Amino acid sequence: MATQQRLIRELDFPEAPLGMDLLDRPELNKGTAFTEEERTHFGLHGLLPPQVEILDEQVVRAYEAYQRKDDDLERHIFLRALQDTNEVLFYRLLLDHIEEMTPIIYTPTVALACEQFSHIYRRPRGLFVSYPLRDSIPQLLRNRPNKDVDVIVVTDGERILGIGDQGAGGLEIPIGKLSLYTLIGGIHPERTLPIVLDVGTNNAERLKDPEYLGWRHERVTGQDYFDFVDQFVQAVRDELPRTCLQWEDFATPHARPILQRYHDQSLTFNDDIQGTAAVALGALLGVVKVSGRSLRAQQIVMFGAGSAGIGVADGLREAMKGEGLSEQEARGHFWVIDNNGLLHSGRKDLTPEKSVYAQPEGRISAWPRTSNGHVGLADVIGKIEATVLIGLSTVGGAFNEAIIREMARKVHRPIIFPLSNPTTKSEANADDLIRWTEGRALVATGSPFAPVNYRGRTIPIAQCNNVYIFPAMGLGVVASGARRVTVPMMLAAARRLAGNSPALKDASAPLLPPLTELRRVAAEIAVAVGIEAQKDGVAPSISEDELHRRVQATQWTPAYMTGAHTTI
Ligand code: NAI
């Protein structure tokens, strides 16, 4: 009787679903874990097999089913279906197998899911804000499944990972990313909202695919595009003024102007630009200690000058200035290369953000050039003593044997980060880098690589992925009540990540903490972010103890509660 009364009290909300309606609600559904009392109360007898299980038992069965899948895309489809059926079980399964499953729900497998979106589509999740409905965006936002939203991840699908324009299929990226906001950052799953701005696609394959589900139209461009984005941002501000809006996988010509326009008007950040910078900086700050040279003494070659490449260079430059270099001195430490070669002052095609890194033409006038007049990666490596080589170019295999051997000939512990995703776009694979440098290279990659066995040593390969930063940034912003995301908040996140590098204690350990540690590290980073937000005057002033308490209270853990009211 007491139990029944407790259940009824817990169900004291007007729209308590019963029977199949309850089982169809992934945020409430417990499946076979509904107890006898709950089954009686919610009209579930007969709808479920008689055996009552606990979450641990469900996880075992779900993992068995997962292992029966033949390839990574099938595993991805399985996990997404579970997410749409029982959210607590989905997140508990992920948490128990975080290293195995993160690459399945996010990069690299999510790239396949984007390409195949129209063929593997099952159930709606998130919002499609398509250009033909541009005058109804406020209404579309009001149709969102949950009223309160802490974090939105939005893409327009134009520059998905390293695989280009995927149109509406790009929605898989915000879905995957928000799963990590929950898994690692602990942002409540019901308080996240994935969105795709469907402005068409220029991907010929998608356009001619009869099953393509997006708006079948070439991309909207120019002022029409920016007006549409403006309508969207305005609607978010009106409808969800306290929600953090994270931009994801926009093409560079759109990503930067959008960030510049909104970063000091809204609670917003671009993960490709700022998150990548913070994680690369975090990895680098850890690794420079191992290499024995401070950050300000590094010569950095950046291969790729898109959103990510310039974003990382900007973050490293700020950190070098923090170590005492002047702006001009810091700039001199960067050798940035795009598809027209090294950025230098003789080039007429440089955007303002690239011009910052233009080396004086006089410094390279006697250097060799390719037939079209470019100074390429091999030329730069041949001419300078590069200590750090970072790839954010999407050019798979660009760090070839000759280039790496030349770099390693001049530097004892070369720092080499091929960061492009997915794996096929990685500028080098970890095994080659270790062999070509006789085991001396300090390597972090964008996509996951297995540890490398070299002359009796097992060398772990850190995955330098934004996942180290964005879930923690989301947690920090939500817990601290920040109204903006500032550059010092990003730098604080990077420093706290660097402080967690296992290589600081043991030079043979990985450069970044394992995924299994990430919930704890995210909480630490969130506190650092919150403290910095207060210093910057963009968050209400609270004590550090109170901030810790709020971070802990915000971090959601997948567990069933008594009654149907499982996750809210
Ligand atoms: P983007 O398309 O904006 O930039 C690519 C850059 O590479 C451009 O500057 C382009 O000129 C340059 N490039 C292309 N071909 C080249 C060549 N043959 N030689 C020299 N430069 C060349 O792309 P974005 O957003 O900057 O991303 C780049 C890559 O970084 C992608 O693969 C993406 O998945 C990856 N990435 C990885 C992250 C991580 O956490 N590991 C985070 C963000 C991006």
XYZ file of C-alpha atoms and ligand atoms in Angstrom:
612
model
C 0.000 0.000 0.000
C 2.829 2.349 0.957
C 4.607 1.595 -2.341
C 1.468 2.248 -4.292
C 0.972 5.594 -2.598
C 4.600 6.522 -3.282
C 4.152 5.656 -6.947
C 1.019 7.703 -7.170
C 2.735 10.627 -5.502
C 5.640 10.328 -7.912
C 3.184 10.256 -10.730
C 1.640 13.457 -9.649
C 2.142 15.036 -13.005
C -0.731 15.515 -15.418
C 0.419 13.637 -18.501
C 1.648 10.402 -16.914
C 1.603 7.971 -19.843
C 0.327 4.441 -19.444
C 0.862 1.157 -21.263
C 2.482 1.386 -24.701
C 2.574 5.164 -24.471
C 4.992 4.821 -21.553
C 7.130 2.192 -23.303
C 7.341 4.473 -26.335
C 8.922 7.283 -24.319
C 12.710 6.699 -24.371
C 13.257 9.144 -21.504
C 10.802 7.240 -19.259
C 11.002 3.704 -20.540
C 12.726 1.101 -18.359
C 11.706 -1.910 -20.470
C 12.142 -5.164 -18.571
C 13.300 -3.230 -15.483
C 9.767 -2.030 -14.642
C 8.933 -3.676 -11.301
C 5.772 -5.684 -10.602
C 4.219 -2.694 -8.814
C 5.073 -0.368 -11.656
C 3.713 -2.827 -14.211
C 0.443 -2.955 -12.279
C 0.267 0.770 -11.861
C 1.118 1.730 -15.429
C -0.860 -0.985 -17.181
C 2.222 -2.806 -18.441
C 1.367 -6.433 -17.581
C 1.311 -8.488 -20.726
C 3.273 -5.906 -22.658
C 6.585 -7.067 -21.204
C 8.053 -10.551 -20.691
C 7.416 -11.719 -17.102
C 11.040 -11.626 -15.915
C 11.856 -8.399 -14.059
C 15.466 -7.305 -14.531
C 17.810 -4.694 -13.121
C 19.764 -2.235 -15.258
C 23.007 -4.237 -14.958
C 21.301 -7.277 -16.491
C 19.854 -5.206 -19.306
C 23.321 -3.836 -20.061
C 24.677 -7.392 -20.432
C 21.954 -8.301 -22.921
C 22.313 -5.065 -24.871
C 26.062 -5.579 -25.114
C 25.543 -9.116 -26.411
C 23.220 -7.795 -29.103
C 25.729 -5.057 -29.957
C 28.517 -7.599 -30.383
C 26.419 -9.583 -32.824
C 26.494 -6.691 -35.327
C 28.816 -7.226 -38.275
C 30.204 -3.761 -38.931
C 30.551 -0.330 -37.369
C 27.610 1.224 -39.217
C 25.358 -1.594 -37.980
C 26.675 -1.004 -34.452
C 25.915 2.707 -34.840
C 22.371 1.956 -36.033
C 21.878 -0.402 -33.086
C 23.011 2.207 -30.555
C 20.905 4.968 -32.102
C 17.860 2.666 -31.986
C 18.548 1.976 -28.311
C 18.822 5.723 -27.692
C 15.369 6.108 -29.210
C 13.977 3.292 -27.034
C 15.516 3.548 -23.570
C 17.834 6.453 -22.821
C 19.057 5.305 -19.421
C 20.079 1.926 -20.819
C 21.717 3.606 -23.841
C 23.882 5.866 -21.680
C 24.733 3.162 -19.132
C 25.844 0.853 -21.953
C 27.995 3.648 -23.399
C 29.458 4.481 -20.009
C 30.392 0.850 -19.362
C 32.067 0.555 -22.802
C 33.118 4.128 -23.361
C 36.388 3.439 -25.203
C 34.805 0.892 -27.516
C 31.618 2.821 -28.261
C 32.643 6.485 -28.468
C 34.131 5.923 -31.954
C 30.854 4.247 -32.943
C 28.458 6.991 -31.874
C 30.849 9.732 -32.885
C 33.894 10.043 -35.141
C 34.894 8.105 -37.168
C 31.694 6.011 -37.637
C 29.348 9.004 -37.527
C 30.828 10.029 -40.904
C 29.262 6.916 -42.444
C 25.993 7.662 -40.656
C 25.915 11.137 -42.239
C 26.583 9.749 -45.714
C 23.950 7.044 -45.251
C 21.497 9.234 -43.326
C 18.614 8.886 -45.790
C 19.060 5.119 -45.970
C 19.321 4.393 -42.251
C 16.729 6.937 -41.066
C 14.368 5.401 -38.475
C 12.781 7.901 -36.107
C 12.745 11.676 -35.763
C 15.302 13.245 -33.398
C 16.171 16.914 -33.221
C 14.927 19.682 -35.495
C 15.102 20.180 -39.251
C 15.097 23.920 -39.870
C 14.844 23.999 -43.639
C 15.173 27.076 -45.812
C 11.668 26.880 -47.357
C 10.252 27.195 -43.798
C 12.414 30.231 -42.980
C 9.480 32.402 -42.036
C 8.256 29.873 -39.466
C 11.484 29.310 -37.508
C 10.001 30.496 -34.177
C 7.175 27.981 -34.655
C 9.627 25.181 -35.532
C 11.533 25.931 -32.341
C 8.306 25.830 -30.331
C 7.687 22.341 -31.778
C 10.851 21.078 -30.031
C 10.323 17.910 -28.026
C 11.417 19.376 -24.669
C 10.723 22.808 -23.280
C 13.962 23.439 -21.374
C 17.167 23.218 -23.372
C 20.683 23.743 -22.006
C 22.668 23.037 -25.164
C 21.886 23.187 -28.889
C 24.359 21.812 -31.413
C 23.612 23.124 -34.896
C 25.174 22.345 -38.285
C 24.335 23.259 -41.857
C 25.958 20.012 -43.020
C 28.363 21.712 -45.425
C 31.746 20.606 -43.988
C 31.084 17.375 -42.191
C 34.293 16.082 -40.543
C 36.662 15.670 -43.515
C 33.968 14.342 -45.900
C 32.438 17.582 -47.120
C 28.838 18.458 -47.885
C 26.272 15.978 -46.547
C 23.206 18.243 -46.599
C 20.502 17.218 -44.127
C 22.489 14.063 -43.276
C 24.751 16.346 -41.269
C 22.169 16.125 -38.463
C 23.895 12.948 -37.296
C 26.792 15.109 -36.101
C 24.770 17.227 -33.617
C 23.014 14.030 -32.465
C 26.347 12.281 -31.847
C 27.911 15.316 -30.242
C 25.029 15.841 -27.857
C 25.254 12.186 -26.823
C 28.796 13.026 -25.705
C 27.625 16.184 -23.939
C 25.476 13.827 -21.880
C 27.835 10.868 -21.590
C 30.858 12.913 -20.542
C 29.623 16.347 -19.555
C 26.528 14.949 -17.850
C 24.186 17.431 -19.541
C 20.713 15.985 -19.052
C 19.652 14.208 -22.281
C 16.228 15.867 -22.204
C 17.882 19.264 -22.120
C 19.779 18.905 -25.400
C 18.589 19.758 -28.906
C 20.298 18.759 -32.184
C 19.462 20.996 -35.164
C 20.288 20.973 -38.864
C 19.885 24.143 -40.885
C 18.897 22.577 -44.201
C 19.914 25.137 -46.815
C 20.212 22.522 -49.580
C 23.284 20.603 -50.707
C 25.786 20.778 -53.538
C 26.615 17.093 -53.129
C 25.651 15.661 -56.527
C 25.359 12.122 -55.151
C 22.838 13.218 -52.519
C 20.861 15.298 -55.006
C 20.448 12.415 -57.415
C 19.714 9.856 -54.688
C 15.938 9.175 -54.931
C 15.883 8.447 -51.187
C 17.575 11.696 -50.115
C 15.460 13.151 -47.286
C 16.754 16.720 -47.227
C 15.649 19.758 -49.182
C 16.525 18.830 -52.780
C 18.054 22.085 -53.871
C 21.496 23.562 -54.379
C 22.881 25.428 -51.364
C 21.575 28.873 -50.565
C 24.512 31.260 -50.569
C 25.537 34.883 -50.051
C 23.351 37.346 -48.202
C 20.326 35.000 -48.369
C 22.323 32.458 -46.383
C 23.424 34.937 -43.715
C 19.883 36.368 -43.459
C 18.582 32.868 -42.828
C 21.185 32.251 -40.110
C 20.217 35.598 -38.610
C 16.539 34.609 -38.525
C 17.548 31.389 -36.784
C 19.742 33.068 -34.167
C 17.082 35.657 -33.453
C 14.473 32.932 -32.951
C 16.787 31.019 -30.575
C 17.441 34.197 -28.611
C 13.717 34.896 -28.262
C 12.663 31.355 -27.543
C 15.672 29.982 -25.582
C 17.663 32.972 -24.372
C 19.758 31.042 -21.815
C 20.651 28.118 -24.081
C 24.238 27.549 -25.217
C 24.339 27.458 -29.035
C 27.246 25.456 -30.422
C 28.091 25.773 -34.142
C 29.386 22.618 -35.747
C 30.898 21.671 -39.100
C 30.154 24.850 -41.027
C 32.435 25.587 -44.005
C 35.160 28.113 -43.157
C 33.711 31.015 -45.211
C 30.595 30.763 -43.040
C 32.038 29.521 -39.744
C 34.205 32.546 -38.976
C 31.767 35.323 -39.924
C 29.024 33.592 -37.926
C 31.227 33.297 -34.852
C 32.454 36.859 -35.173
C 28.919 38.175 -35.528
C 27.360 36.396 -32.563
C 30.085 35.522 -30.045
C 29.662 38.669 -27.962
C 25.880 38.902 -28.363
C 24.898 35.329 -27.480
C 25.953 32.376 -25.362
C 27.685 30.652 -28.250
C 30.883 29.043 -29.527
C 32.196 27.203 -32.548
C 33.702 23.894 -31.617
C 35.744 23.431 -34.810
C 37.455 26.741 -34.255
C 37.582 27.153 -30.481
C 37.145 23.614 -29.147
C 39.820 22.183 -31.446
C 42.156 24.976 -30.399
C 41.590 24.232 -26.727
C 42.160 20.488 -27.030
C 45.253 20.879 -29.222
C 46.610 23.457 -26.801
C 45.803 21.168 -23.864
C 47.664 18.265 -25.511
C 50.560 20.495 -26.502
C 50.961 22.100 -23.077
C 51.224 18.606 -21.626
C 53.623 17.348 -24.268
C 56.033 20.294 -24.295
C 56.934 19.388 -20.747
C 57.910 15.911 -21.980
C 59.842 17.317 -24.961
C 61.872 19.582 -22.670
C 61.151 22.852 -24.551
C 58.608 25.416 -23.398
C 55.723 26.386 -25.677
C 57.317 29.748 -26.451
C 60.398 27.967 -27.818
C 58.490 25.814 -30.321
C 58.511 26.283 -34.103
C 55.055 25.259 -35.227
C 54.126 24.068 -38.707
C 50.372 24.071 -39.251
C 49.331 22.077 -42.328
C 45.795 23.275 -43.180
C 44.495 26.781 -42.609
C 40.746 26.248 -42.413
C 38.468 26.820 -39.423
C 40.340 24.305 -37.343
C 43.912 25.159 -38.421
C 43.572 28.892 -37.887
C 41.566 28.308 -34.702
C 44.352 26.152 -33.254
C 47.030 28.637 -34.342
C 45.075 31.459 -32.678
C 44.810 29.490 -29.427
C 48.517 28.599 -29.403
C 49.458 32.195 -30.204
C 47.400 33.478 -27.249
C 49.074 30.918 -24.983
C 52.557 31.945 -26.232
C 51.722 35.540 -25.414
C 50.723 34.290 -21.964
C 54.308 32.967 -21.685
C 55.729 36.424 -22.342
C 56.117 36.702 -26.135
C 54.921 39.852 -27.880
C 52.235 39.532 -30.561
C 54.856 39.956 -33.284
C 57.272 37.474 -31.727
C 54.505 34.910 -31.300
C 53.455 35.217 -34.951
C 57.019 34.493 -36.068
C 56.779 30.982 -34.553
C 54.089 29.827 -37.012
C 54.532 28.345 -40.478
C 51.012 27.903 -41.816
C 50.295 26.094 -45.081
C 47.075 25.922 -47.084
C 46.320 24.467 -50.516
C 48.282 27.318 -52.119
C 51.359 26.644 -49.983
C 52.978 28.595 -47.150
C 51.212 31.787 -46.063
C 53.579 34.678 -46.747
C 53.319 38.401 -47.279
C 53.789 38.096 -51.064
C 50.475 36.269 -51.431
C 47.484 38.270 -52.550
C 44.822 35.690 -51.686
C 44.978 35.795 -47.877
C 41.898 36.467 -45.753
C 42.446 38.715 -42.703
C 42.654 35.761 -40.295
C 45.282 34.081 -42.505
C 47.296 37.302 -42.968
C 48.126 37.188 -39.259
C 50.374 34.189 -40.031
C 51.970 35.460 -43.244
C 55.738 35.054 -42.945
C 57.648 38.061 -44.352
C 58.417 37.262 -47.988
C 62.054 38.290 -47.432
C 62.475 35.431 -44.944
C 61.693 32.826 -47.621
C 62.850 34.516 -50.841
C 65.668 32.019 -51.470
C 63.543 28.964 -50.670
C 62.679 26.329 -53.280
C 59.202 26.527 -54.782
C 57.018 24.135 -56.713
C 56.333 24.753 -60.432
C 53.259 26.872 -59.574
C 55.312 29.082 -57.256
C 54.073 27.607 -53.968
C 56.219 26.819 -50.934
C 55.055 23.355 -49.897
C 55.217 21.354 -46.674
C 58.407 19.497 -47.659
C 60.137 22.818 -48.420
C 59.204 24.283 -45.037
C 60.304 21.183 -43.132
C 63.541 21.153 -45.143
C 64.304 24.770 -44.320
C 63.359 25.251 -40.687
C 63.825 23.299 -37.487
C 60.178 22.463 -36.950
C 59.473 21.083 -33.496
C 55.687 20.765 -33.869
C 53.783 19.566 -36.949
C 49.994 19.717 -36.841
C 47.720 18.474 -39.638
C 44.215 19.899 -40.068
C 44.087 19.674 -43.851
C 41.855 16.671 -44.673
C 44.732 15.394 -46.847
C 45.204 11.718 -45.923
C 48.873 10.634 -45.937
C 50.300 14.161 -46.401
C 52.923 13.559 -43.693
C 55.007 11.177 -45.781
C 58.156 9.308 -44.830
C 60.579 11.818 -46.341
C 58.979 14.755 -44.536
C 58.845 13.019 -41.172
C 62.416 11.655 -41.401
C 63.673 15.135 -42.263
C 61.855 16.658 -39.273
C 63.137 13.920 -36.944
C 66.695 14.352 -38.240
C 66.795 17.836 -36.704
C 64.689 17.418 -33.553
C 65.102 14.798 -30.853
C 61.425 14.578 -29.822
C 59.320 15.825 -32.754
C 55.723 16.579 -31.792
C 53.431 15.363 -34.579
C 49.651 15.706 -34.458
C 47.819 14.468 -37.598
C 44.376 15.668 -36.505
C 42.171 15.345 -39.592
C 39.120 13.103 -39.403
C 37.897 10.569 -40.284
C 40.742 8.024 -40.240
C 41.116 7.978 -44.047
C 41.884 11.720 -43.955
C 44.522 11.474 -41.234
C 47.765 13.066 -42.464
C 49.657 9.979 -41.264
C 49.009 6.843 -39.334
C 50.497 6.472 -35.894
C 52.414 3.301 -36.629
C 54.350 4.949 -39.498
C 55.161 8.029 -37.425
C 56.642 5.931 -34.652
C 58.705 3.791 -37.042
C 59.969 6.682 -39.193
C 61.190 8.509 -36.062
C 62.643 5.408 -34.340
C 60.066 5.741 -31.571
C 60.944 9.357 -30.748
C 57.849 11.151 -32.050
C 55.278 12.448 -29.549
C 52.075 11.661 -31.376
C 48.416 12.564 -30.941
C 45.853 11.871 -33.662
C 42.383 13.141 -34.534
C 40.913 9.696 -35.124
C 41.533 6.743 -32.813
C 44.639 4.615 -33.438
C 45.631 1.439 -31.581
C 48.776 1.535 -29.405
C 51.927 0.982 -31.459
C 54.351 -1.831 -30.623
C 57.872 -0.710 -31.368
C 61.011 -2.598 -30.378
C 59.427 -4.188 -27.342
C 57.691 -0.998 -26.209
C 53.960 -0.369 -26.389
C 53.368 3.278 -27.219
C 49.857 4.552 -26.483
C 48.445 7.055 -29.004
C 46.400 9.910 -27.564
C 43.303 10.889 -29.503
C 43.325 14.661 -29.679
C 39.634 15.087 -30.126
C 37.373 17.958 -29.146
C 35.510 15.517 -26.934
C 38.022 16.505 -24.233
C 36.661 20.043 -24.249
C 33.118 20.612 -25.512
C 31.177 18.442 -23.018
C 33.154 20.071 -20.201
C 32.591 23.538 -21.638
C 28.840 22.834 -21.786
C 28.871 21.610 -18.184
C 30.873 24.636 -17.035
C 28.574 27.080 -18.812
C 25.379 25.468 -17.481
C 26.631 25.033 -13.909
C 28.126 28.530 -13.640
C 25.205 30.269 -15.374
C 27.631 31.912 -17.841
C 26.108 34.272 -20.379
C 29.029 34.159 -22.848
C 31.864 31.839 -23.867
C 35.090 33.876 -23.828
C 38.654 33.198 -25.028
C 40.002 33.064 -21.432
C 37.361 30.427 -20.625
C 38.696 28.306 -23.519
C 42.306 28.800 -22.387
C 41.351 27.852 -18.828
C 39.790 24.644 -20.173
C 42.972 23.845 -22.129
C 45.211 24.419 -19.108
C 43.092 22.249 -16.853
C 43.113 19.507 -19.506
C 46.915 19.780 -19.768
C 47.148 19.451 -15.993
C 45.443 16.068 -16.351
C 47.941 14.675 -18.894
C 49.171 11.267 -17.678
C 52.499 12.044 -19.442
C 53.248 14.654 -16.771
C 53.811 11.854 -14.254
C 55.209 9.218 -16.591
C 56.859 10.198 -19.897
C 55.824 6.896 -21.513
C 52.120 7.420 -20.686
C 49.585 8.894 -23.163
C 49.482 12.669 -23.700
C 45.798 12.879 -22.807
C 43.755 11.111 -20.156
C 41.831 7.963 -21.174
C 38.148 8.295 -22.080
C 37.293 6.382 -18.901
C 38.574 9.369 -16.898
C 36.682 11.973 -18.882
C 33.653 12.482 -16.673
C 35.924 13.344 -13.766
C 38.185 15.533 -15.920
C 35.119 17.264 -17.413
C 33.958 18.205 -13.925
C 37.403 19.693 -13.159
C 37.463 21.598 -16.438
C 33.914 22.832 -15.827
C 34.981 24.349 -12.507
C 37.986 26.040 -14.175
C 35.670 27.401 -16.882
C 33.192 28.673 -14.292
C 35.906 30.440 -12.295
C 37.195 32.126 -15.460
C 33.649 33.115 -16.494
C 33.266 34.938 -13.182
C 36.637 36.677 -13.598
C 35.528 37.748 -17.066
C 32.302 39.153 -15.616
C 30.065 36.862 -17.693
C 28.750 34.694 -14.850
C 27.199 35.476 -11.468
C 29.670 35.546 -8.631
C 29.574 32.420 -6.438
C 32.150 30.714 -4.231
C 34.373 27.961 -5.611
C 32.705 25.496 -3.238
C 29.300 26.441 -4.545
C 30.561 26.098 -8.124
C 31.860 22.581 -7.334
C 28.503 21.718 -5.828
C 26.629 23.000 -8.885
C 28.883 21.101 -11.281
C 28.259 17.886 -9.326
C 24.532 18.539 -9.205
C 24.364 19.268 -12.950
C 26.194 16.093 -14.010
C 23.458 13.582 -14.822
C 24.164 9.877 -14.327
C 22.168 7.190 -16.136
C 20.247 5.290 -13.461
C 16.611 4.325 -13.030
C 14.540 5.926 -10.335
C 11.525 4.350 -8.705
C 8.285 4.923 -10.563
C 8.003 5.870 -14.202
C 9.542 9.228 -13.676
C 12.941 7.810 -14.485
C 15.121 10.477 -15.951
C 13.496 13.849 -15.499
P 38.571 23.283 -43.837
O 38.067 22.671 -45.082
O 38.022 24.576 -43.359
O 40.171 23.451 -43.940
C 41.032 22.597 -44.638
C 42.331 23.353 -44.870
O 43.280 22.458 -45.448
C 42.201 24.542 -45.823
O 42.989 25.601 -45.357
C 42.799 24.018 -47.119
O 43.374 25.050 -47.902
C 43.865 23.097 -46.572
N 44.238 22.113 -47.570
C 43.445 21.328 -48.313
N 44.189 20.595 -49.173
C 45.476 20.938 -48.969
C 46.703 20.536 -49.545
N 46.751 19.629 -50.510
N 47.827 21.111 -49.084
C 47.805 22.030 -48.103
N 46.666 22.438 -47.506
C 45.512 21.895 -47.929
O 38.359 22.191 -42.707
P 38.469 22.351 -41.135
O 37.156 22.634 -40.537
O 39.565 23.276 -40.793
O 38.853 20.832 -40.725
C 40.026 20.234 -41.241
C 40.139 18.813 -40.710
O 40.327 18.857 -39.322
C 38.940 17.929 -40.953
O 39.372 16.649 -41.337
C 38.285 17.832 -39.613
O 37.618 16.600 -39.430
C 39.486 17.914 -38.715
N 39.153 18.371 -37.383
C 39.598 17.607 -36.349
C 39.295 17.963 -35.063
C 39.806 17.135 -33.933
O 39.340 17.297 -32.814
N 40.747 16.270 -34.139
C 38.462 19.120 -34.780
C 38.094 19.919 -35.943
C 38.434 19.522 -37.198
